[in-house]
XYZ file of C-alpha atoms in Angstrom:
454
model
C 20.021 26.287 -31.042
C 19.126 28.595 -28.065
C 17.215 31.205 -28.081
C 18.858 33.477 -25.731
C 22.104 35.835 -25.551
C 24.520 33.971 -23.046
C 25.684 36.993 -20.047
C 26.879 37.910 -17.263
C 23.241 39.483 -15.468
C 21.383 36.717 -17.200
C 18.911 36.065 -14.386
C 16.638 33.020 -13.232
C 13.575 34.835 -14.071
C 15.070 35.146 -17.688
C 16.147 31.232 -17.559
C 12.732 30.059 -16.260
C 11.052 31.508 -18.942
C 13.846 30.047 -21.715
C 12.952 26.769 -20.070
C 9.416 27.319 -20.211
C 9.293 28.474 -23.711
C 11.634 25.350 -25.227
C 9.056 23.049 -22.953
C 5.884 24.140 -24.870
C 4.995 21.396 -26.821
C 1.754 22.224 -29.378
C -1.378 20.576 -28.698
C -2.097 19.820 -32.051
C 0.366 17.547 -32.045
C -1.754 15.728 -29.061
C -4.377 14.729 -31.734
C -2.101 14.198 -34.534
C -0.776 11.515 -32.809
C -3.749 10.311 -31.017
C -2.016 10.592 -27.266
C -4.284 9.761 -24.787
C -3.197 12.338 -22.286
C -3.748 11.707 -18.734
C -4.101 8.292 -19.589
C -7.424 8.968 -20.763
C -9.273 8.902 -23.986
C -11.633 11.753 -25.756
C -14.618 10.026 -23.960
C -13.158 10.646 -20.659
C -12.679 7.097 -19.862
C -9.378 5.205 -18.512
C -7.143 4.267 -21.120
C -6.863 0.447 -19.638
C -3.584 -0.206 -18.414
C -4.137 -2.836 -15.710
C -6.409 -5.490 -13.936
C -6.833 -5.534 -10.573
C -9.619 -7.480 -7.664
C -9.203 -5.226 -5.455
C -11.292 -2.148 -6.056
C -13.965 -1.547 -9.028
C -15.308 2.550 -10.183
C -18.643 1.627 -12.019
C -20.190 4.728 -13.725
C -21.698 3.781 -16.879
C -22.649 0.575 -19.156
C -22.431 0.061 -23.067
C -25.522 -0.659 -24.845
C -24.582 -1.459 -28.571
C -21.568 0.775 -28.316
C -23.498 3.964 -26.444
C -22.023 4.647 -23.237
C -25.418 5.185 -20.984
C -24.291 6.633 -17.486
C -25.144 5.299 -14.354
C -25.245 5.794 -11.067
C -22.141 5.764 -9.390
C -21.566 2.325 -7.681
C -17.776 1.691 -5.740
C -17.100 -1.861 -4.939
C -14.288 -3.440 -2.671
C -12.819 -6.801 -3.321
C -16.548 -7.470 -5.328
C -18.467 -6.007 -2.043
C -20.550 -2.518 -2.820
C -19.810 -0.130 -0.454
C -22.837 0.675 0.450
C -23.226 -3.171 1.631
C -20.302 -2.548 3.697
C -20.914 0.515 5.554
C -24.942 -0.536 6.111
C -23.309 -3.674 7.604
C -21.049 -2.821 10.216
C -23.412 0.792 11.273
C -25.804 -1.705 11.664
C -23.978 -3.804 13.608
C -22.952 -0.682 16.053
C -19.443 -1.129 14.897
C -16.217 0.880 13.753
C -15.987 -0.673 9.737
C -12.387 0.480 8.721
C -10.167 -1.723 10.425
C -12.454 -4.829 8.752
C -12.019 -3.008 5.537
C -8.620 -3.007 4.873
C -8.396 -6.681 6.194
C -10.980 -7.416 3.143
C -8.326 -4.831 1.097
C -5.496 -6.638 1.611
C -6.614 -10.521 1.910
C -10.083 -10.758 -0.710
C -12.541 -11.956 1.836
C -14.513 -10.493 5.103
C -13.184 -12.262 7.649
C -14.829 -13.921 10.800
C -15.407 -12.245 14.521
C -12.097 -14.147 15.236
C -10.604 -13.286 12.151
C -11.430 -9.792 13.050
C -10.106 -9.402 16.412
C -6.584 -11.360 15.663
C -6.069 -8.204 12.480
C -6.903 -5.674 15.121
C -4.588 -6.924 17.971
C -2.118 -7.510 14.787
C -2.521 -3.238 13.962
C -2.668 -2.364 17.957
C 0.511 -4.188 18.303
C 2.288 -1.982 15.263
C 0.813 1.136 16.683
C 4.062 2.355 19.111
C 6.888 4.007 16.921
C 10.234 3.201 17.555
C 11.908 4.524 20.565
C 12.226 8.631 20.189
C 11.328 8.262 16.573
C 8.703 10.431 17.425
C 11.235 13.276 18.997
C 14.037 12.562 16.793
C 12.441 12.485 13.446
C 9.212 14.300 13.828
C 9.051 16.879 16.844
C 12.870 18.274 16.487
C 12.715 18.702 12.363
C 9.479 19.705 11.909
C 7.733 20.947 8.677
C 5.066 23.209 7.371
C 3.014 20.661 5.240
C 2.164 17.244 6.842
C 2.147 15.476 4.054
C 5.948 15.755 3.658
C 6.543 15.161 6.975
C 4.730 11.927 6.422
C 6.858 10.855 3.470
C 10.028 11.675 5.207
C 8.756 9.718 8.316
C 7.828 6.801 6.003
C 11.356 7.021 4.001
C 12.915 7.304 7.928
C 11.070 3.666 8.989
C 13.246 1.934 6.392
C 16.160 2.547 8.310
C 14.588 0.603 11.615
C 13.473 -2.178 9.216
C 16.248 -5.363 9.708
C 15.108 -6.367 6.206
C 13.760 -3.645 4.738
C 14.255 -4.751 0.587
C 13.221 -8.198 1.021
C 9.995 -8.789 -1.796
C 9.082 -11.635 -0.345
C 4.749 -11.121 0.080
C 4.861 -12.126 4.109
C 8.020 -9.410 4.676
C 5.601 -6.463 2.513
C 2.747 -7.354 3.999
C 4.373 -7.438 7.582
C 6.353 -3.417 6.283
C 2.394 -2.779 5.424
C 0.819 -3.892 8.486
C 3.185 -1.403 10.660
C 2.426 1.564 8.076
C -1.327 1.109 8.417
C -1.090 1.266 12.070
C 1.362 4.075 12.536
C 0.046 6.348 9.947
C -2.494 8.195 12.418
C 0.677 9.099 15.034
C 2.949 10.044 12.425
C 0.029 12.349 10.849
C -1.030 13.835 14.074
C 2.517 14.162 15.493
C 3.498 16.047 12.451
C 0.782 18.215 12.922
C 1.450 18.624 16.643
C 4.584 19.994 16.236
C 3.341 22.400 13.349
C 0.956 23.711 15.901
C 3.901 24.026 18.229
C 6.655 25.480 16.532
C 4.822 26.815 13.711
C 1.592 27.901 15.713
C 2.999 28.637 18.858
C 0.232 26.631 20.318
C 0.134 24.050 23.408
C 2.196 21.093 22.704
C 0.176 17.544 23.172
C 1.531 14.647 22.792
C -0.927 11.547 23.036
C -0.397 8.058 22.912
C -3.032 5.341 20.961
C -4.711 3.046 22.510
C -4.771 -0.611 21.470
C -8.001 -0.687 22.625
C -9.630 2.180 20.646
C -10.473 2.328 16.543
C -8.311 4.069 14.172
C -11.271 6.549 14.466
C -11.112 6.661 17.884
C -7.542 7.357 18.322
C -6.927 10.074 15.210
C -9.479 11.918 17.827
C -7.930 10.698 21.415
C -4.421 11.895 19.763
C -5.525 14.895 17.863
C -7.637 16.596 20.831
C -6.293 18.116 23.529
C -8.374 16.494 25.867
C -8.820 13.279 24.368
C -12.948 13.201 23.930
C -14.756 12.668 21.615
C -18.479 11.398 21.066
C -19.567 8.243 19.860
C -21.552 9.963 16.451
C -18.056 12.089 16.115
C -15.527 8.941 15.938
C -18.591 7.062 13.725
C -18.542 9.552 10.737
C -14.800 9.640 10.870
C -14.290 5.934 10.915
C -17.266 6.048 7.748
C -14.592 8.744 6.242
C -11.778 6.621 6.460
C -13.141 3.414 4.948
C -14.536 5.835 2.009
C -11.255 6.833 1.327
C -9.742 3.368 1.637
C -10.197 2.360 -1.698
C -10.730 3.455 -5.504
C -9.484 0.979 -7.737
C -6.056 0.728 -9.629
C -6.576 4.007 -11.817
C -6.425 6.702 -9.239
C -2.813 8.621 -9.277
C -1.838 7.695 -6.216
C -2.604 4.130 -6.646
C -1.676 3.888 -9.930
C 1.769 5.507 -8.737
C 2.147 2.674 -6.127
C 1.952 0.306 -9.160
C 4.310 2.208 -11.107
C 6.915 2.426 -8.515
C 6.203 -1.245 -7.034
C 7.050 -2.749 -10.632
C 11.063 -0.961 -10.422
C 11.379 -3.916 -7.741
C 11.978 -0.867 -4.925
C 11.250 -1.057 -0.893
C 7.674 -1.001 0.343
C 8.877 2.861 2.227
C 9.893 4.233 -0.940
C 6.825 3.243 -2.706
C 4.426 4.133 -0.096
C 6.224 7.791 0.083
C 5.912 8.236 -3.163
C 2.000 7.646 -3.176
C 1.986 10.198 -0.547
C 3.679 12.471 -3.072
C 1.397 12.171 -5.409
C -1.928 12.694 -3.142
C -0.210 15.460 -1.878
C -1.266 17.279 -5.019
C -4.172 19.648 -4.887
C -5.697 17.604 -8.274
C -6.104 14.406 -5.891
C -5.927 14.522 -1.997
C -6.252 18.442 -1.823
C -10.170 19.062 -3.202
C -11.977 19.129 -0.370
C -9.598 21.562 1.274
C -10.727 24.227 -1.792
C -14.328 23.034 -1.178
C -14.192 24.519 2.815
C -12.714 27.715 1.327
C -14.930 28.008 -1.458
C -17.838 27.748 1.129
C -16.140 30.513 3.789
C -16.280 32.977 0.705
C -19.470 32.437 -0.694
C -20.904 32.152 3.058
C -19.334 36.052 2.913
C -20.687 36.692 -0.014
C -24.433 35.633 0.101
C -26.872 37.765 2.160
C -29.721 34.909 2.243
C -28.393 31.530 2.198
C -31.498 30.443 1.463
C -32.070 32.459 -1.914
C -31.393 29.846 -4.498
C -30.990 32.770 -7.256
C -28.651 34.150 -5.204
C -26.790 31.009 -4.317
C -26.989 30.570 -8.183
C -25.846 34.190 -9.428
C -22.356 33.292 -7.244
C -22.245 30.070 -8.821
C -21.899 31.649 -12.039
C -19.683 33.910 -11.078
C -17.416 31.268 -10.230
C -17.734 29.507 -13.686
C -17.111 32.970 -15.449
C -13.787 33.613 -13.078
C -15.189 36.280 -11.218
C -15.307 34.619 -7.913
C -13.401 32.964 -5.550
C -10.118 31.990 -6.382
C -11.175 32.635 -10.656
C -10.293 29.354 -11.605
C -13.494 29.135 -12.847
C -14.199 25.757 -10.715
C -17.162 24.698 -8.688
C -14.954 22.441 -6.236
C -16.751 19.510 -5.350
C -19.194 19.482 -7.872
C -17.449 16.714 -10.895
C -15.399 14.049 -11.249
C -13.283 11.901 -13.599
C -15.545 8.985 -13.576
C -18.793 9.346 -11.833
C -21.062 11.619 -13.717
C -24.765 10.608 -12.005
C -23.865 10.316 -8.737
C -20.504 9.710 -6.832
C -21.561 6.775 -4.195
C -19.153 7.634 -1.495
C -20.768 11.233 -1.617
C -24.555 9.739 -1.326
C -23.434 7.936 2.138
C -21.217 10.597 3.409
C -24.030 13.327 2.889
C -26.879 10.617 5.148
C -24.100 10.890 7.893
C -23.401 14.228 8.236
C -26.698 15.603 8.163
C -26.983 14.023 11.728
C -23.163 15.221 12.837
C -24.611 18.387 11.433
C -28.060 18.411 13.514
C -25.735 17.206 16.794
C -23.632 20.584 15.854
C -26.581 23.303 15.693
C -25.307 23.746 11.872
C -27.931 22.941 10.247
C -28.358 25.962 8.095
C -24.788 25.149 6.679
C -25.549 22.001 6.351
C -28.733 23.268 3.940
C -26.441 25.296 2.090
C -24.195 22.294 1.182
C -27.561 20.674 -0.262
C -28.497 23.922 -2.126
C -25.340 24.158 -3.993
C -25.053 20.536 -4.369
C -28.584 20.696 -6.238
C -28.249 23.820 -8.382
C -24.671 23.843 -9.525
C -24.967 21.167 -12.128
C -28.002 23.565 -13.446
C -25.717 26.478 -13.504
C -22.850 24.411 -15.233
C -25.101 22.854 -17.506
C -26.542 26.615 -18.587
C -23.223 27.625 -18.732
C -21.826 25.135 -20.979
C -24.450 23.004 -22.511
C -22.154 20.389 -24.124
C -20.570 19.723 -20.523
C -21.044 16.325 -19.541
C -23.631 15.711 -16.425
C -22.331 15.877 -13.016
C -22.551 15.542 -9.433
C -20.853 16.475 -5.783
C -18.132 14.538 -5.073
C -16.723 12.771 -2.203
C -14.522 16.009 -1.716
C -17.794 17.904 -1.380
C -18.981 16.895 1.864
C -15.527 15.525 3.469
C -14.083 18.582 4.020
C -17.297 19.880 5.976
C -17.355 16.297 8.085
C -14.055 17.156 8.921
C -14.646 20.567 9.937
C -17.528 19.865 11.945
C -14.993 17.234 13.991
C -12.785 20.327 14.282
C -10.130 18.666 12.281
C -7.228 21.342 11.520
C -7.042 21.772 7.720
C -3.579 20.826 7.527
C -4.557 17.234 8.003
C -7.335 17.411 5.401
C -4.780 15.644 2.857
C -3.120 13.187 5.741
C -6.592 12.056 7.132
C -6.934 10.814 2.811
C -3.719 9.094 3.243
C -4.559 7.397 6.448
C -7.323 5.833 4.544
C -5.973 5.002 1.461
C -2.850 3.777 2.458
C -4.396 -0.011 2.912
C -5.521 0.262 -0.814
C -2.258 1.353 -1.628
C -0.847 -1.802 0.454
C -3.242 -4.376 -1.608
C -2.361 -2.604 -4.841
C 1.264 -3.142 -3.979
C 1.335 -6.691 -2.850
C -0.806 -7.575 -5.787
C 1.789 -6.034 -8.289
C 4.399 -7.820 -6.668
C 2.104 -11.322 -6.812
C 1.568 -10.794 -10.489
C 5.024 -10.264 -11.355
C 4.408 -7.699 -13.929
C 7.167 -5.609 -16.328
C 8.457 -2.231 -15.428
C 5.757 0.210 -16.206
C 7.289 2.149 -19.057
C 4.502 4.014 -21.068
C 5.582 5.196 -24.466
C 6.722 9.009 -24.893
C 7.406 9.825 -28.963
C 9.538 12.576 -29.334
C 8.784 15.648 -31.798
C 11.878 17.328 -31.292
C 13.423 18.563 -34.432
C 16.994 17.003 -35.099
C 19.830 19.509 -34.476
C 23.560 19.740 -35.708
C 25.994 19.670 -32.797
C 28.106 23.118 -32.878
C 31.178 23.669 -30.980
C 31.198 25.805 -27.771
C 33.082 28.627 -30.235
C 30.447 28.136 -32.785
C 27.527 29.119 -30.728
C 25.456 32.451 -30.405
């Protein structure tokens, strides 16, 4: 039965909280019947609803049932990270256009190999005629991020064949969305800037010739330059991103959404959708203005009991935004160390020397060494923890003097060739619908006539 008094000045405030109220479900009930909410059990670890080869989160081991943690290791296709990235910076080259080749086909390929994949992207790189003006300049939005879904949803309309499953027509729809996901980011964001910003409109081209990297940069600047460190540590961002395994939302939602038997666009929008959300792509935007505030706050940035005093004021909601979150600092799986932060940190400490911001740079360290001491004061039965990827990409990104806005899309760029592998290898596998169970503990009602009810 409702709850309410059906009238005429019954208002949407009044109806929000009616809906809110009859949408309360008790969390006792949680336990009762041992749902693992978020997917996840009271250990914190992935309730296993998949098996993939593409990407692998290792955090801890089991020694006669006793999870031991670990540090954090991130492998692709079987490869550790680390191996990657030490490989191709050694080699003086750009790594993320040979990552999502090893993504998407389960092997490194050859110099040849190589160079066919990247004529392959720089020949998927031009959108189709006006697309750019129609679809992203003339309708523009306020958050990128929808502007990329709608662009993505838009591209199924210039597709001849856009619903065929077949693996060589998906991997051909995901071979044009990994190349034209840096234009339709930065486009969007041009024409925020523009119409939004009232700021210069530029409009650049990419190169064939240039990196992913290098042409986020050549397209994002106004003048096109960059330096060679700058377009290095972004390229290191992007294959960072690329990748982290089947149980991430995003990923997991391509999955999801791939096993309905739907179009590669709707899938892949509806990925962006779900990094979109501040729990998964937007961290590292809270990390930049967590630091601007405590950078007000502090007197010596140096003063570790300082630096720690604000720290605790942000566990006991008294600073910041009073969520009572150290952003950055945690994660879902990693507990020692988060590998992806480990390399990112090596990098920019040098972007940082080349930028005379060293002393920020030092503060990053600082908090990234005593916040785990504050949380662990602070709560003693809290698990161990570490910084994050999200920790140090937002302050790469600001040191490139990437806008904020495309925090989130420069995540997408990156991980949409995971989301591409996870999607053909759904399809491959032939799986069921993904249907998790939902029990119902509604109470069973008698059905009363409209004339009946009060």
């Amino acid at each position: 039965m409702p709850n309410y008094e059906p009238s005429e000045g019954k208002t949407l405030v009044t109806l929000s909280k009616v809906a809110e109220k009859n949408s309360f479900i008790n969390p006792e009930l949680y336990s009762k019947y041992q749902v693992k909410r978020g997917l996840r059990d009271v250990n914190g670890r992935g309730v296993l609803v998949g098996l993939t080869e593409i990407g692998e989160v290792h955090s801890y081991i089991l020694d006669e049932g006793e999870i031991i943690q670990v540090p954090g290791r991130l492998l692709y296709r079987g490869y550790d990270i680390s191996d990657l990235v030490n490989g191709f910076t050694r080699d003086g080259r750009f790594g993320f256009e040979e990552t999502a080749f090893l993504l998407l086909f389960g092997h490194l390929p050859d110099q040849k190999g190589l160079e066919d994949f990247k004529q392959i992207l720089a020949g998927n790189q031009k959108l189709p005629e006006d697309f750019a003006r129609d679809l992203i300049l003339k309708a523009s939005s306020k958050d990128i991020m929808n502007a990329l879904a709608r662009s993505v949803l838009a591209l199924y309309s210039f597709d001849d064949n856009p619903d065929d499953p077949s693996i060589s027509n998906v991997l051909k729809q995901c071979l044009l969305l990994i190349a034209c996901f840096p234009s339709l980011a930065v486009y969007a964001y041009q024409a925020l800037s523009h119409y939004h910003g009232n700021q210069s409109l530029f409009i650049h081209s990419p190169r064939p010739e240039l990196s992913t990297a290098e042409n986020i940069l050549t397209m994002l600047r106004p003048d096109s330059k960059y330096t060679k460190l700058e377009a290095a540590l972004l390229d290191l961002a992007l294959v960072l991103h690329a990748e982290h395994g089947g149980g991430n939302n995003s990923t997991f939602v391509t999955h999801v959404v791939t096993s309905t038997g739907t179009d590669t666009y709707s899938a892949m929008s509806a990925a962006i959708g779900a990094l979109k959300g501040p729990r998964h792509g937007g961290a590292n935007i809270k990390v930049i203005k967590m630091f601007e505030d405590m950078k007000n706050q502090l007197k010596d940035w140096n003063d570790d009991e300082e630096i720690e005093q604000y720290l605790t004021r942000i566990l006991t909601k008294d600073a910041f935004d009073r969520s009572g979150l150290i952003y950055g600092i945690g994660h879902a799986v990693y507990s020692i160390s988060d590998p992806r932060a480990v390399i990112l940190k090596d990098y920019a400490a040098k972007l940082a020397q080349e930028k005379g911001l060293d002393d920020e740079f030092k503060l990053y360290t600082s908090v990234e060494r005593l916040a785990p001491q504050v949380i662990a004061k602070f709560n003693k039965m809290y698990k161990t923890v570490s910084a994050n990827i999200d920790f140090y990409s937002g302050f790469v990104y600001k040191m490139l003097n990437i806008p904020v806005e495309m925090y989130t899309p420069m995540f997408a760029i990156a991980r949409i060739a995971g989301w591409s592998a996870h999607r053909i290898e759904e399809i491959v596998n032939a799986g069921k619908i993904i249907r998790p169970a939902y029990k119902s503990v509604a109470r069973r009602q008698k059905y009363l006539d409209l004339i009946e009810r009060n």
